Amino acid sequence: GDSVTQMEGPVTLSEEAFLTINCTYTATGYPSLFWYVQYPGEGLQLLLKATKADDKGSNKGFEATYRKETTSFHLEKGSVQVSDSAVYFCAPHNTDKLIFGTGTRLQVFP
Amino acid sequence: GAGVSQSPRYKVAKRGQDVALRCDPISGHVSLFWYQQALGQGPEFLTYFQNEAQLDKSGLPSDRFFAERPEGSVSTLKIQRTQQEDSAVYLCASSLVGQGGQPQHFGDGTRLSIL
């Protein structure tokens, strides 16, 4: 079945450091790809999306590129802030459902 | 509000009791989804509605779980004879349509604790 593999956390960074969170997936067909973020005590929020190969999704300084040949959708940010501390979920969307990984916790220290 | 609304936010029940969780989607959203999120895990799909039709219930873990959306708007997830392993956060999401690149918008969830 469809599945997602994310790098294990927590990822601990100092403010202004570069962030990469790896995500690879297996899916039948041609899924749309999403990153969701869950801040402490809050629900899931859409961060960015890409719907076809080589599309780049971006939002709030975060970027991810749909790589069909490597079935990957890695999340990057050039300079993280303390307020970016949260759990990040990569999620392909195939047919009717989102498939979530276990999430990657990011902790940013000043 | 304009977002997905879930109630109650917190629910504590004794093992064996029945519970009902409510979801009020974004107005005009055709599709509605339920997910279960265990502590420290990602959400797992339970079921999907398009309007009032339940098109996919493959994720429901047992026949104790039942969901409905009788008028194509508000949905209720019911769990009968609750067990401790049912303790989790139950998330509801809605989208304009169920397929393709439409994002799903999530509520804050109902945290269910079974004693």
PDB file of C-alpha atoms in Angstrom:
ATOM      1  CA  GLY A   1       0.000   0.000   0.000  1.00  0.00           C
ATOM      2  CA  ASP A   2       0.905   3.675  -0.074  1.00  0.00           C
ATOM      3  CA  SER A   3       3.414   4.824   2.545  1.00  0.00           C
ATOM      4  CA  VAL A   4       5.635   7.717   3.599  1.00  0.00           C
ATOM      5  CA  THR A   5       9.081   7.712   5.170  1.00  0.00           C
ATOM      6  CA  GLN A   6      10.321  10.818   6.951  1.00  0.00           C
ATOM      7  CA  MET A   7      13.610  11.395   8.680  1.00  0.00           C
ATOM      8  CA  GLU A   8      13.401  10.726  12.373  1.00  0.00           C
ATOM      9  CA  GLY A   9      13.426  13.580  14.803  1.00  0.00           C
ATOM     10  CA  PRO A  10      13.841  15.533  16.757  1.00  0.00           C
ATOM     11  CA  VAL A  11      15.798  17.839  14.506  1.00  0.00           C
ATOM     12  CA  THR A  12      17.505  20.396  16.695  1.00  0.00           C
ATOM     13  CA  LEU A  13      18.828  23.605  15.133  1.00  0.00           C
ATOM     14  CA  SER A  14      19.982  27.035  16.156  1.00  0.00           C
ATOM     15  CA  GLU A  15      18.086  30.042  14.910  1.00  0.00           C
ATOM     16  CA  GLU A  16      19.028  31.059  11.315  1.00  0.00           C
ATOM     17  CA  ALA A  17      20.357  27.585  10.473  1.00  0.00           C
ATOM     18  CA  PHE A  18      19.442  25.793   7.230  1.00  0.00           C
ATOM     19  CA  LEU A  19      16.729  23.142   7.469  1.00  0.00           C
ATOM     20  CA  THR A  20      16.167  19.990   5.449  1.00  0.00           C
ATOM     21  CA  ILE A  21      13.573  17.373   6.365  1.00  0.00           C
ATOM     22  CA  ASN A  22      13.681  14.390   4.032  1.00  0.00           C
ATOM     23  CA  CYS A  23      10.540  12.706   2.773  1.00  0.00           C
ATOM     24  CA  THR A  24      10.152   9.780   0.379  1.00  0.00           C
ATOM     25  CA  TYR A  25       6.963   8.012  -0.537  1.00  0.00           C
ATOM     26  CA  THR A  26       5.538   5.003  -2.310  1.00  0.00           C
ATOM     27  CA  ALA A  27       2.210   5.410  -4.030  1.00  0.00           C
ATOM     28  CA  THR A  28       0.250   3.984  -6.892  1.00  0.00           C
ATOM     29  CA  GLY A  29      -0.514   6.407  -9.640  1.00  0.00           C
ATOM     30  CA  TYR A  30       0.437  10.056  -9.497  1.00  0.00           C
ATOM     31  CA  PRO A  31      -0.265  11.602  -6.111  1.00  0.00           C
ATOM     32  CA  SER A  32      -0.388  15.253  -5.111  1.00  0.00           C
ATOM     33  CA  LEU A  33       2.103  15.978  -2.343  1.00  0.00           C
ATOM     34  CA  PHE A  34       1.593  18.056   0.783  1.00  0.00           C
ATOM     35  CA  TRP A  35       3.496  19.232   3.829  1.00  0.00           C
ATOM     36  CA  TYR A  36       1.431  19.906   6.937  1.00  0.00           C
ATOM     37  CA  VAL A  37       2.655  21.483  10.173  1.00  0.00           C
ATOM     38  CA  GLN A  38       1.355  20.958  13.708  1.00  0.00           C
ATOM     39  CA  TYR A  39       2.328  23.623  16.223  1.00  0.00           C
ATOM     40  CA  PRO A  40       2.174  22.722  19.929  1.00  0.00           C
ATOM     41  CA  GLY A  41      -1.422  22.441  21.095  1.00  0.00           C
ATOM     42  CA  GLU A  42      -2.855  23.183  17.664  1.00  0.00           C
ATOM     43  CA  GLY A  43      -4.360  21.279  14.757  1.00  0.00           C
ATOM     44  CA  LEU A  44      -2.764  20.423  11.431  1.00  0.00           C
ATOM     45  CA  GLN A  45      -2.182  23.326   9.073  1.00  0.00           C
ATOM     46  CA  LEU A  46      -1.371  23.119   5.396  1.00  0.00           C
ATOM     47  CA  LEU A  47       2.157  24.412   4.790  1.00  0.00           C
ATOM     48  CA  LEU A  48       2.621  23.848   1.057  1.00  0.00           C
ATOM     49  CA  LYS A  49       1.719  21.554  -1.815  1.00  0.00           C
ATOM     50  CA  ALA A  50       2.780  20.395  -5.274  1.00  0.00           C
ATOM     51  CA  THR A  51       0.555  18.594  -7.742  1.00  0.00           C
ATOM     52  CA  LYS A  52       2.867  17.462 -10.537  1.00  0.00           C
ATOM     53  CA  ALA A  53       6.455  16.539 -11.251  1.00  0.00           C
ATOM     54  CA  ASP A  54       9.025  19.335 -10.838  1.00  0.00           C
ATOM     55  CA  ASP A  55       6.460  21.632  -9.210  1.00  0.00           C
ATOM     56  CA  LYS A  56       7.883  23.629  -6.321  1.00  0.00           C
ATOM     57  CA  GLY A  57       5.577  24.447  -3.424  1.00  0.00           C
ATOM     58  CA  SER A  58       6.526  27.353  -1.183  1.00  0.00           C
ATOM     59  CA  ASN A  59       5.141  29.202   1.829  1.00  0.00           C
ATOM     60  CA  LYS A  60       6.574  31.168   4.766  1.00  0.00           C
ATOM     61  CA  GLY A  61      10.114  30.618   3.495  1.00  0.00           C
ATOM     62  CA  PHE A  62       9.670  26.847   3.240  1.00  0.00           C
ATOM     63  CA  GLU A  63      10.078  25.078  -0.110  1.00  0.00           C
ATOM     64  CA  ALA A  64       9.696  21.554  -1.444  1.00  0.00           C
ATOM     65  CA  THR A  65      10.062  20.210  -4.985  1.00  0.00           C
ATOM     66  CA  TYR A  66       8.098  17.236  -6.369  1.00  0.00           C
ATOM     67  CA  ARG A  67      10.731  14.762  -7.570  1.00  0.00           C
ATOM     68  CA  LYS A  68       8.945  11.966  -9.387  1.00  0.00           C
ATOM     69  CA  GLU A  69      12.117  10.119 -10.385  1.00  0.00           C
ATOM     70  CA  THR A  70      13.218   9.758  -6.761  1.00  0.00           C
ATOM     71  CA  THR A  71       9.681   9.779  -5.263  1.00  0.00           C
ATOM     72  CA  SER A  72      10.783  12.476  -2.848  1.00  0.00           C
ATOM     73  CA  PHE A  73       9.440  15.765  -1.528  1.00  0.00           C
ATOM     74  CA  HIS A  74      12.078  17.141   0.808  1.00  0.00           C
ATOM     75  CA  LEU A  75      11.252  20.243   2.865  1.00  0.00           C
ATOM     76  CA  GLU A  76      13.809  23.058   3.075  1.00  0.00           C
ATOM     77  CA  LYS A  77      14.136  26.470   4.667  1.00  0.00           C
ATOM     78  CA  GLY A  78      17.135  28.725   4.412  1.00  0.00           C
ATOM     79  CA  SER A  79      16.952  30.324   7.859  1.00  0.00           C
ATOM     80  CA  VAL A  80      14.777  28.856  10.604  1.00  0.00           C
ATOM     81  CA  GLN A  81      13.236  30.809  13.467  1.00  0.00           C
ATOM     82  CA  VAL A  82      12.275  29.768  16.976  1.00  0.00           C
ATOM     83  CA  SER A  83       8.630  30.095  15.907  1.00  0.00           C
ATOM     84  CA  ASP A  84       9.161  27.286  13.358  1.00  0.00           C
ATOM     85  CA  SER A  85       9.388  24.756  16.197  1.00  0.00           C
ATOM     86  CA  ALA A  86       6.646  22.228  15.449  1.00  0.00           C
ATOM     87  CA  VAL A  87       5.997  18.760  14.027  1.00  0.00           C
ATOM     88  CA  TYR A  88       6.116  18.517  10.239  1.00  0.00           C
ATOM     89  CA  PHE A  89       4.226  15.881   8.254  1.00  0.00           C
ATOM     90  CA  CYS A  90       4.788  14.880   4.659  1.00  0.00           C
ATOM     91  CA  ALA A  91       1.610  13.500   3.078  1.00  0.00           C
ATOM     92  CA  PRO A  92       0.926  12.242  -0.439  1.00  0.00           C
ATOM     93  CA  HIS A  93      -2.698  12.452  -1.473  1.00  0.00           C
ATOM     94  CA  ASN A  94      -3.851   9.599  -3.632  1.00  0.00           C
ATOM     95  CA  THR A  95      -7.425   8.830  -4.625  1.00  0.00           C
ATOM     96  CA  ASP A  96      -9.347  10.018  -1.577  1.00  0.00           C
ATOM     97  CA  LYS A  97      -7.001  10.070   1.401  1.00  0.00           C
ATOM     98  CA  LEU A  98      -3.851  11.637   2.776  1.00  0.00           C
ATOM     99  CA  ILE A  99      -1.138   9.210   3.828  1.00  0.00           C
ATOM    100  CA  PHE A 100       0.858  10.585   6.753  1.00  0.00           C
ATOM    101  CA  GLY A 101       4.255   9.612   8.029  1.00  0.00           C
ATOM    102  CA  THR A 102       5.143   9.660  11.707  1.00  0.00           C
ATOM    103  CA  GLY A 103       6.160  13.313  11.464  1.00  0.00           C
ATOM    104  CA  THR A 104       9.444  15.064  12.208  1.00  0.00           C
ATOM    105  CA  ARG A 105       9.730  17.254  15.288  1.00  0.00           C
ATOM    106  CA  LEU A 106      11.774  20.417  14.746  1.00  0.00           C
ATOM    107  CA  GLN A 107      13.192  22.282  17.724  1.00  0.00           C
ATOM    108  CA  VAL A 108      14.824  25.654  17.075  1.00  0.00           C
ATOM    109  CA  PHE A 109      16.815  27.327  19.838  1.00  0.00           C
ATOM    110  CA  PRO A 110      17.796  31.012  19.983  1.00  0.00           C
TER     111      PRO A 110
ATOM    112  CA  GLY B   1     -15.906  30.794  12.263  1.00  0.00           C
ATOM    113  CA  ALA B   2     -14.636  29.944   8.848  1.00  0.00           C
ATOM    114  CA  GLY B   3     -12.698  26.801   9.780  1.00  0.00           C
ATOM    115  CA  VAL B   4     -13.558  23.207  10.570  1.00  0.00           C
ATOM    116  CA  SER B   5     -15.131  22.982  14.004  1.00  0.00           C
ATOM    117  CA  GLN B   6     -14.987  19.874  16.188  1.00  0.00           C
ATOM    118  CA  SER B   7     -16.684  19.192  19.496  1.00  0.00           C
ATOM    119  CA  PRO B   8     -16.042  18.377  22.198  1.00  0.00           C
ATOM    120  CA  ARG B   9     -12.358  19.308  22.374  1.00  0.00           C
ATOM    121  CA  TYR B  10     -11.819  16.780  25.124  1.00  0.00           C
ATOM    122  CA  LYS B  11     -13.811  13.701  26.019  1.00  0.00           C
ATOM    123  CA  VAL B  12     -13.208  11.311  28.880  1.00  0.00           C
ATOM    124  CA  ALA B  13     -15.203   8.089  28.994  1.00  0.00           C
ATOM    125  CA  LYS B  14     -15.128   4.849  30.905  1.00  0.00           C
ATOM    126  CA  ARG B  15     -14.340   1.657  29.071  1.00  0.00           C
ATOM    127  CA  GLY B  16     -17.517   0.214  27.585  1.00  0.00           C
ATOM    128  CA  GLN B  17     -19.337   3.530  27.157  1.00  0.00           C
ATOM    129  CA  ASP B  18     -20.448   4.871  23.804  1.00  0.00           C
ATOM    130  CA  VAL B  19     -19.156   8.237  22.559  1.00  0.00           C
ATOM    131  CA  ALA B  20     -20.128  10.604  19.748  1.00  0.00           C
ATOM    132  CA  LEU B  21     -17.779  13.123  18.189  1.00  0.00           C
ATOM    133  CA  ARG B  22     -19.047  15.971  16.045  1.00  0.00           C
ATOM    134  CA  CYS B  23     -17.517  17.721  13.040  1.00  0.00           C
ATOM    135  CA  ASP B  24     -18.820  20.857  11.364  1.00  0.00           C
ATOM    136  CA  PRO B  25     -16.948  21.331   8.058  1.00  0.00           C
ATOM    137  CA  ILE B  26     -16.216  24.506   6.164  1.00  0.00           C
ATOM    138  CA  SER B  27     -19.367  25.723   4.459  1.00  0.00           C
ATOM    139  CA  GLY B  28     -19.590  24.509   0.881  1.00  0.00           C
ATOM    140  CA  HIS B  29     -17.009  21.768   1.246  1.00  0.00           C
ATOM    141  CA  VAL B  30     -18.237  18.625  -0.443  1.00  0.00           C
ATOM    142  CA  SER B  31     -15.760  16.196   1.055  1.00  0.00           C
ATOM    143  CA  LEU B  32     -15.273  15.291   4.697  1.00  0.00           C
ATOM    144  CA  PHE B  33     -12.658  13.035   6.255  1.00  0.00           C
ATOM    145  CA  TRP B  34     -12.019  11.483   9.658  1.00  0.00           C
ATOM    146  CA  TYR B  35      -8.533  10.570  10.873  1.00  0.00           C
ATOM    147  CA  GLN B  36      -7.239   9.016  14.096  1.00  0.00           C
ATOM    148  CA  GLN B  37      -3.954  10.260  15.576  1.00  0.00           C
ATOM    149  CA  ALA B  38      -2.361   8.204  18.309  1.00  0.00           C
ATOM    150  CA  LEU B  39       0.150   9.863  20.623  1.00  0.00           C
ATOM    151  CA  GLY B  40       3.423  10.532  18.829  1.00  0.00           C
ATOM    152  CA  GLN B  41       2.139   9.229  15.505  1.00  0.00           C
ATOM    153  CA  GLY B  42       0.851  10.689  12.284  1.00  0.00           C
ATOM    154  CA  PRO B  43      -2.872  10.751  11.534  1.00  0.00           C
ATOM    155  CA  GLU B  44      -4.361   7.604  10.051  1.00  0.00           C
ATOM    156  CA  PHE B  45      -7.325   7.649   7.690  1.00  0.00           C
ATOM    157  CA  LEU B  46     -10.620   6.348   8.990  1.00  0.00           C
ATOM    158  CA  THR B  47     -13.354   7.267   6.526  1.00  0.00           C
ATOM    159  CA  TYR B  48     -14.397   9.671   3.753  1.00  0.00           C
ATOM    160  CA  PHE B  49     -17.696  11.250   2.705  1.00  0.00           C
ATOM    161  CA  GLN B  50     -18.652  13.008  -0.453  1.00  0.00           C
ATOM    162  CA  ASN B  51     -21.783  14.921   0.453  1.00  0.00           C
ATOM    163  CA  GLU B  52     -23.882  12.406   2.396  1.00  0.00           C
ATOM    164  CA  ALA B  53     -22.385   9.339   0.735  1.00  0.00           C
ATOM    165  CA  GLN B  54     -19.729   7.412   2.632  1.00  0.00           C
ATOM    166  CA  LEU B  55     -17.410   6.434  -0.205  1.00  0.00           C
ATOM    167  CA  ASP B  56     -14.578   4.880   1.774  1.00  0.00           C
ATOM    168  CA  LYS B  57     -14.648   3.381   5.241  1.00  0.00           C
ATOM    169  CA  SER B  58     -11.657   1.130   4.820  1.00  0.00           C
ATOM    170  CA  GLY B  59      -9.782   2.721   7.730  1.00  0.00           C
ATOM    171  CA  LEU B  60     -12.405   2.103  10.421  1.00  0.00           C
ATOM    172  CA  PRO B  61     -10.635  -0.281  12.837  1.00  0.00           C
ATOM    173  CA  SER B  62     -13.674  -2.331  13.836  1.00  0.00           C
ATOM    174  CA  ASP B  63     -17.443  -2.494  13.593  1.00  0.00           C
ATOM    175  CA  ARG B  64     -17.587  -0.517  16.853  1.00  0.00           C
ATOM    176  CA  PHE B  65     -16.758   2.577  14.786  1.00  0.00           C
ATOM    177  CA  PHE B  66     -19.536   4.203  12.805  1.00  0.00           C
ATOM    178  CA  ALA B  67     -19.690   7.539  10.966  1.00  0.00           C
ATOM    179  CA  GLU B  68     -22.531   9.392   9.337  1.00  0.00           C
ATOM    180  CA  ARG B  69     -23.215  12.619   7.481  1.00  0.00           C
ATOM    181  CA  PRO B  70     -26.947  12.475   6.862  1.00  0.00           C
ATOM    182  CA  GLU B  71     -27.478  15.894   5.266  1.00  0.00           C
ATOM    183  CA  GLY B  72     -24.097  16.286   3.624  1.00  0.00           C
ATOM    184  CA  SER B  73     -22.848  18.809   6.150  1.00  0.00           C
ATOM    185  CA  VAL B  74     -22.253  17.989   9.833  1.00  0.00           C
ATOM    186  CA  SER B  75     -20.747  14.579  10.513  1.00  0.00           C
ATOM    187  CA  THR B  76     -20.704  12.412  13.618  1.00  0.00           C
ATOM    188  CA  LEU B  77     -18.196   9.697  14.448  1.00  0.00           C
ATOM    189  CA  LYS B  78     -19.594   7.226  16.947  1.00  0.00           C
ATOM    190  CA  ILE B  79     -17.606   4.663  18.874  1.00  0.00           C
ATOM    191  CA  GLN B  80     -19.520   1.957  20.684  1.00  0.00           C
ATOM    192  CA  ARG B  81     -18.308  -0.045  23.689  1.00  0.00           C
ATOM    193  CA  THR B  82     -15.114   1.998  23.890  1.00  0.00           C
ATOM    194  CA  GLN B  83     -11.821   0.329  24.722  1.00  0.00           C
ATOM    195  CA  GLN B  84      -8.571   1.776  26.020  1.00  0.00           C
ATOM    196  CA  GLU B  85      -6.895   1.450  22.623  1.00  0.00           C
ATOM    197  CA  ASP B  86      -9.472   3.902  21.259  1.00  0.00           C
ATOM    198  CA  SER B  87      -7.725   6.698  23.185  1.00  0.00           C
ATOM    199  CA  ALA B  88      -6.399   9.115  20.559  1.00  0.00           C
ATOM    200  CA  VAL B  89      -7.045  12.466  18.935  1.00  0.00           C
ATOM    201  CA  TYR B  90      -9.769  12.250  16.304  1.00  0.00           C
ATOM    202  CA  LEU B  91      -9.309  14.747  13.504  1.00  0.00           C
ATOM    203  CA  CYS B  92     -11.882  15.893  11.006  1.00  0.00           C
ATOM    204  CA  ALA B  93     -10.960  17.552   7.718  1.00  0.00           C
ATOM    205  CA  SER B  94     -12.921  18.961   4.807  1.00  0.00           C
ATOM    206  CA  SER B  95     -12.110  19.951   1.251  1.00  0.00           C
ATOM    207  CA  LEU B  96     -13.902  21.347  -1.769  1.00  0.00           C
ATOM    208  CA  VAL B  97     -13.596  17.999  -3.518  1.00  0.00           C
ATOM    209  CA  GLY B  98     -12.051  14.736  -2.420  1.00  0.00           C
ATOM    210  CA  GLN B  99      -9.568  14.043  -5.149  1.00  0.00           C
ATOM    211  CA  GLY B 100      -6.743  15.746  -6.954  1.00  0.00           C
ATOM    212  CA  GLY B 101      -4.733  18.588  -5.524  1.00  0.00           C
ATOM    213  CA  GLN B 102      -7.383  20.095  -3.267  1.00  0.00           C
ATOM    214  CA  PRO B 103      -5.957  20.546   0.240  1.00  0.00           C
ATOM    215  CA  GLN B 104      -7.776  19.206   3.272  1.00  0.00           C
ATOM    216  CA  HIS B 105      -8.472  21.690   6.065  1.00  0.00           C
ATOM    217  CA  PHE B 106      -8.298  20.242   9.559  1.00  0.00           C
ATOM    218  CA  GLY B 107     -10.118  20.987  12.768  1.00  0.00           C
ATOM    219  CA  ASP B 108      -8.346  21.100  16.126  1.00  0.00           C
ATOM    220  CA  GLY B 109      -9.480  17.578  16.931  1.00  0.00           C
ATOM    221  CA  THR B 110     -11.200  15.813  19.795  1.00  0.00           C
ATOM    222  CA  ARG B 111      -8.890  14.242  22.338  1.00  0.00           C
ATOM    223  CA  LEU B 112     -10.569  11.049  23.548  1.00  0.00           C
ATOM    224  CA  SER B 113      -9.354   9.373  26.736  1.00  0.00           C
ATOM    225  CA  ILE B 114     -10.772   6.015  27.752  1.00  0.00           C
ATOM    226  CA  LEU B 115     -10.307   5.111  31.409  1.00  0.00           C
TER     227      LEU B 115
END
